Amino acid sequence: MTGILNDLILGLSVALAPNVLVYAVLGCVVGTLVGVLPGLGPLAGMSLLLPLTFGLSPTTAIVLLAGIYYGAMYGGSTTSILMRIPGETASVVTCLDGYEMARQGRAGPALAIAALGSFVAGTIAVFILMVVAPQVARFA
């Protein structure tokens, strides 16, 4: 267990460096813009924007691509909620309740719930992956 905590502290020290945070925010903003466009999902956005990472360090490049991915996943919920057009397949279910909330004049809370849910689910998934990945690697 101490190995996981040491790895977590090391990862946070790298991820919270100012230059890495700038690229993370940039990736999230660009990813959200890509996710809003119907037909362009996270994978297409990452593929199109991959050349941006060629001159960066590996850590910064991966953080930028992760920001693009997570931003695009959230950006798809924006069109699902406001216009009932899912940006990608993961946003189809958001169309059902989110669009109805927007029709009732509660689009802001619907977008906030989508953002908070995306953040919480992504954080929990990363922690689960952090615990399970060493066992899967040993098994493989």
PDB file of C-alpha atoms in Angstrom:
ATOM      1  CA  MET A   1       0.000   0.000   0.000  1.00  0.00           C
ATOM      2  CA  THR A   2       2.873   2.401   0.660  1.00  0.00           C
ATOM      3  CA  GLY A   3       4.094   1.832  -2.899  1.00  0.00           C
ATOM      4  CA  ILE A   4       0.748   3.059  -4.223  1.00  0.00           C
ATOM      5  CA  LEU A   5       0.877   6.148  -1.994  1.00  0.00           C
ATOM      6  CA  ASN A   6       4.455   6.925  -3.037  1.00  0.00           C
ATOM      7  CA  ASP A   7       3.484   6.561  -6.693  1.00  0.00           C
ATOM      8  CA  LEU A   8       0.434   8.782  -6.130  1.00  0.00           C
ATOM      9  CA  ILE A   9       2.555  11.504  -4.497  1.00  0.00           C
ATOM     10  CA  LEU A  10       5.108  11.317  -7.318  1.00  0.00           C
ATOM     11  CA  GLY A  11       2.363  11.485  -9.956  1.00  0.00           C
ATOM     12  CA  LEU A  12       0.708  14.470  -8.279  1.00  0.00           C
ATOM     13  CA  SER A  13       4.025  16.302  -7.998  1.00  0.00           C
ATOM     14  CA  VAL A  14       4.553  15.852 -11.739  1.00  0.00           C
ATOM     15  CA  ALA A  15       0.941  16.612 -12.720  1.00  0.00           C
ATOM     16  CA  LEU A  16       0.709  19.750 -10.576  1.00  0.00           C
ATOM     17  CA  ALA A  17       3.774  21.391 -12.104  1.00  0.00           C
ATOM     18  CA  PRO A  18       2.738  24.760 -13.566  1.00  0.00           C
ATOM     19  CA  ASN A  19       3.690  23.992 -17.177  1.00  0.00           C
ATOM     20  CA  VAL A  20       1.860  20.646 -17.074  1.00  0.00           C
ATOM     21  CA  LEU A  21      -1.244  22.302 -15.589  1.00  0.00           C
ATOM     22  CA  VAL A  22      -1.263  24.841 -18.422  1.00  0.00           C
ATOM     23  CA  TYR A  23      -1.294  22.032 -20.989  1.00  0.00           C
ATOM     24  CA  ALA A  24      -3.976  20.167 -19.028  1.00  0.00           C
ATOM     25  CA  VAL A  25      -6.268  23.203 -19.056  1.00  0.00           C
ATOM     26  CA  LEU A  26      -5.489  23.851 -22.727  1.00  0.00           C
ATOM     27  CA  GLY A  27      -6.309  20.235 -23.551  1.00  0.00           C
ATOM     28  CA  CYS A  28      -9.601  20.398 -21.653  1.00  0.00           C
ATOM     29  CA  VAL A  29     -10.674  23.605 -23.404  1.00  0.00           C
ATOM     30  CA  VAL A  30      -9.737  22.339 -26.871  1.00  0.00           C
ATOM     31  CA  GLY A  31     -11.295  18.955 -26.089  1.00  0.00           C
ATOM     32  CA  THR A  32     -14.536  20.585 -25.009  1.00  0.00           C
ATOM     33  CA  LEU A  33     -14.633  22.539 -28.272  1.00  0.00           C
ATOM     34  CA  VAL A  34     -14.030  19.313 -30.217  1.00  0.00           C
ATOM     35  CA  GLY A  35     -16.678  17.461 -28.192  1.00  0.00           C
ATOM     36  CA  VAL A  36     -19.327  20.076 -28.960  1.00  0.00           C
ATOM     37  CA  LEU A  37     -18.997  19.374 -32.686  1.00  0.00           C
ATOM     38  CA  PRO A  38     -21.303  16.488 -33.597  1.00  0.00           C
ATOM     39  CA  GLY A  39     -19.486  13.668 -35.311  1.00  0.00           C
ATOM     40  CA  LEU A  40     -16.090  14.497 -33.800  1.00  0.00           C
ATOM     41  CA  GLY A  41     -15.631  12.426 -30.687  1.00  0.00           C
ATOM     42  CA  PRO A  42     -12.722  12.104 -28.298  1.00  0.00           C
ATOM     43  CA  LEU A  43     -10.736   9.675 -30.431  1.00  0.00           C
ATOM     44  CA  ALA A  44     -11.111  11.732 -33.604  1.00  0.00           C
ATOM     45  CA  GLY A  45     -10.153  14.871 -31.689  1.00  0.00           C
ATOM     46  CA  MET A  46      -7.080  13.224 -30.239  1.00  0.00           C
ATOM     47  CA  SER A  47      -6.106  11.894 -33.667  1.00  0.00           C
ATOM     48  CA  LEU A  48      -6.488  15.291 -35.320  1.00  0.00           C
ATOM     49  CA  LEU A  49      -4.585  17.107 -32.588  1.00  0.00           C
ATOM     50  CA  LEU A  50      -1.805  14.529 -32.172  1.00  0.00           C
ATOM     51  CA  PRO A  51       0.717  16.625 -34.179  1.00  0.00           C
ATOM     52  CA  LEU A  52       0.511  19.292 -31.458  1.00  0.00           C
ATOM     53  CA  THR A  53       2.309  16.918 -29.096  1.00  0.00           C
ATOM     54  CA  PHE A  54       5.345  16.134 -31.241  1.00  0.00           C
ATOM     55  CA  GLY A  55       7.526  18.894 -29.793  1.00  0.00           C
ATOM     56  CA  LEU A  56       6.469  18.359 -26.178  1.00  0.00           C
ATOM     57  CA  SER A  57       7.972  16.181 -23.478  1.00  0.00           C
ATOM     58  CA  PRO A  58       6.272  12.781 -23.137  1.00  0.00           C
ATOM     59  CA  THR A  59       4.614  13.649 -19.822  1.00  0.00           C
ATOM     60  CA  THR A  60       3.235  16.940 -21.081  1.00  0.00           C
ATOM     61  CA  ALA A  61       2.057  15.337 -24.318  1.00  0.00           C
ATOM     62  CA  ILE A  62       0.141  12.604 -22.490  1.00  0.00           C
ATOM     63  CA  VAL A  63      -1.428  15.157 -20.150  1.00  0.00           C
ATOM     64  CA  LEU A  64      -2.475  17.267 -23.149  1.00  0.00           C
ATOM     65  CA  LEU A  65      -4.018  14.259 -24.907  1.00  0.00           C
ATOM     66  CA  ALA A  66      -5.779  13.172 -21.709  1.00  0.00           C
ATOM     67  CA  GLY A  67      -7.185  16.696 -21.335  1.00  0.00           C
ATOM     68  CA  ILE A  68      -8.431  16.589 -24.917  1.00  0.00           C
ATOM     69  CA  TYR A  69     -10.064  13.211 -24.284  1.00  0.00           C
ATOM     70  CA  TYR A  70     -11.813  14.193 -21.055  1.00  0.00           C
ATOM     71  CA  GLY A  71     -12.816  17.586 -22.440  1.00  0.00           C
ATOM     72  CA  ALA A  72     -14.320  15.981 -25.535  1.00  0.00           C
ATOM     73  CA  MET A  73     -16.236  13.491 -23.403  1.00  0.00           C
ATOM     74  CA  TYR A  74     -17.755  16.381 -21.455  1.00  0.00           C
ATOM     75  CA  GLY A  75     -18.266  18.549 -24.552  1.00  0.00           C
ATOM     76  CA  GLY A  76     -20.538  15.929 -26.081  1.00  0.00           C
ATOM     77  CA  SER A  77     -22.959  16.381 -23.199  1.00  0.00           C
ATOM     78  CA  THR A  78     -23.354  20.079 -24.030  1.00  0.00           C
ATOM     79  CA  THR A  79     -25.014  19.447 -27.381  1.00  0.00           C
ATOM     80  CA  SER A  80     -26.952  16.553 -25.867  1.00  0.00           C
ATOM     81  CA  ILE A  81     -28.431  18.780 -23.200  1.00  0.00           C
ATOM     82  CA  LEU A  82     -29.013  21.947 -25.199  1.00  0.00           C
ATOM     83  CA  MET A  83     -30.003  20.616 -28.638  1.00  0.00           C
ATOM     84  CA  ARG A  84     -30.714  16.903 -28.125  1.00  0.00           C
ATOM     85  CA  ILE A  85     -27.900  16.006 -30.536  1.00  0.00           C
ATOM     86  CA  PRO A  86     -25.413  13.626 -28.925  1.00  0.00           C
ATOM     87  CA  GLY A  87     -21.816  14.505 -29.741  1.00  0.00           C
ATOM     88  CA  GLU A  88     -20.743  10.882 -29.309  1.00  0.00           C
ATOM     89  CA  THR A  89     -22.311   7.611 -28.302  1.00  0.00           C
ATOM     90  CA  ALA A  90     -21.576   8.139 -24.613  1.00  0.00           C
ATOM     91  CA  SER A  91     -23.867  11.200 -24.617  1.00  0.00           C
ATOM     92  CA  VAL A  92     -26.961   9.459 -25.951  1.00  0.00           C
ATOM     93  CA  VAL A  93     -28.376   8.811 -22.482  1.00  0.00           C
ATOM     94  CA  THR A  94     -27.725  12.442 -21.524  1.00  0.00           C
ATOM     95  CA  CYS A  95     -30.206  13.447 -24.242  1.00  0.00           C
ATOM     96  CA  LEU A  96     -33.072  11.850 -22.349  1.00  0.00           C
ATOM     97  CA  ASP A  97     -32.945  13.723 -19.058  1.00  0.00           C
ATOM     98  CA  GLY A  98     -30.657  16.643 -19.915  1.00  0.00           C
ATOM     99  CA  TYR A  99     -32.740  17.932 -22.802  1.00  0.00           C
ATOM    100  CA  GLU A 100     -35.927  17.708 -20.730  1.00  0.00           C
ATOM    101  CA  MET A 101     -34.260  19.743 -17.995  1.00  0.00           C
ATOM    102  CA  ALA A 102     -33.198  22.326 -20.593  1.00  0.00           C
ATOM    103  CA  ARG A 103     -36.769  22.566 -21.902  1.00  0.00           C
ATOM    104  CA  GLN A 104     -37.910  23.303 -18.346  1.00  0.00           C
ATOM    105  CA  GLY A 105     -35.398  26.166 -18.110  1.00  0.00           C
ATOM    106  CA  ARG A 106     -32.837  24.247 -16.033  1.00  0.00           C
ATOM    107  CA  ALA A 107     -30.057  23.893 -18.611  1.00  0.00           C
ATOM    108  CA  GLY A 108     -27.447  25.329 -16.239  1.00  0.00           C
ATOM    109  CA  PRO A 109     -28.028  22.722 -13.531  1.00  0.00           C
ATOM    110  CA  ALA A 110     -28.095  19.978 -16.179  1.00  0.00           C
ATOM    111  CA  LEU A 111     -24.700  21.077 -17.513  1.00  0.00           C
ATOM    112  CA  ALA A 112     -23.344  21.348 -13.960  1.00  0.00           C
ATOM    113  CA  ILE A 113     -24.568  17.845 -13.114  1.00  0.00           C
ATOM    114  CA  ALA A 114     -22.927  16.516 -16.277  1.00  0.00           C
ATOM    115  CA  ALA A 115     -19.621  18.224 -15.420  1.00  0.00           C
ATOM    116  CA  LEU A 116     -19.664  17.084 -11.798  1.00  0.00           C
ATOM    117  CA  GLY A 117     -20.660  13.542 -12.746  1.00  0.00           C
ATOM    118  CA  SER A 118     -17.909  13.396 -15.355  1.00  0.00           C
ATOM    119  CA  PHE A 119     -15.319  14.606 -12.852  1.00  0.00           C
ATOM    120  CA  VAL A 120     -16.385  12.241 -10.065  1.00  0.00           C
ATOM    121  CA  ALA A 121     -16.648   9.191 -12.335  1.00  0.00           C
ATOM    122  CA  GLY A 122     -13.289   9.932 -13.967  1.00  0.00           C
ATOM    123  CA  THR A 123     -11.600  10.372 -10.595  1.00  0.00           C
ATOM    124  CA  ILE A 124     -13.035   7.135  -9.209  1.00  0.00           C
ATOM    125  CA  ALA A 125     -12.056   5.265 -12.378  1.00  0.00           C
ATOM    126  CA  VAL A 126      -8.470   6.525 -12.150  1.00  0.00           C
ATOM    127  CA  PHE A 127      -8.208   5.421  -8.506  1.00  0.00           C
ATOM    128  CA  ILE A 128      -9.604   1.978  -9.325  1.00  0.00           C
ATOM    129  CA  LEU A 129      -7.190   1.683 -12.244  1.00  0.00           C
ATOM    130  CA  MET A 130      -4.331   2.735  -9.982  1.00  0.00           C
ATOM    131  CA  VAL A 131      -5.121  -0.104  -7.562  1.00  0.00           C
ATOM    132  CA  VAL A 132      -5.998  -2.803 -10.129  1.00  0.00           C
ATOM    133  CA  ALA A 133      -3.350  -2.113 -12.813  1.00  0.00           C
ATOM    134  CA  PRO A 134      -0.394  -3.701 -10.950  1.00  0.00           C
ATOM    135  CA  GLN A 135      -2.324  -6.959 -10.447  1.00  0.00           C
ATOM    136  CA  VAL A 136      -3.393  -7.025 -14.103  1.00  0.00           C
ATOM    137  CA  ALA A 137       0.197  -6.365 -15.192  1.00  0.00           C
ATOM    138  CA  ARG A 138       1.461  -9.214 -12.994  1.00  0.00           C
ATOM    139  CA  PHE A 139      -1.199 -11.538 -14.410  1.00  0.00           C
ATOM    140  CA  ALA A 140      -0.339 -10.589 -17.972  1.00  0.00           C
TER     141      ALA A 140
END
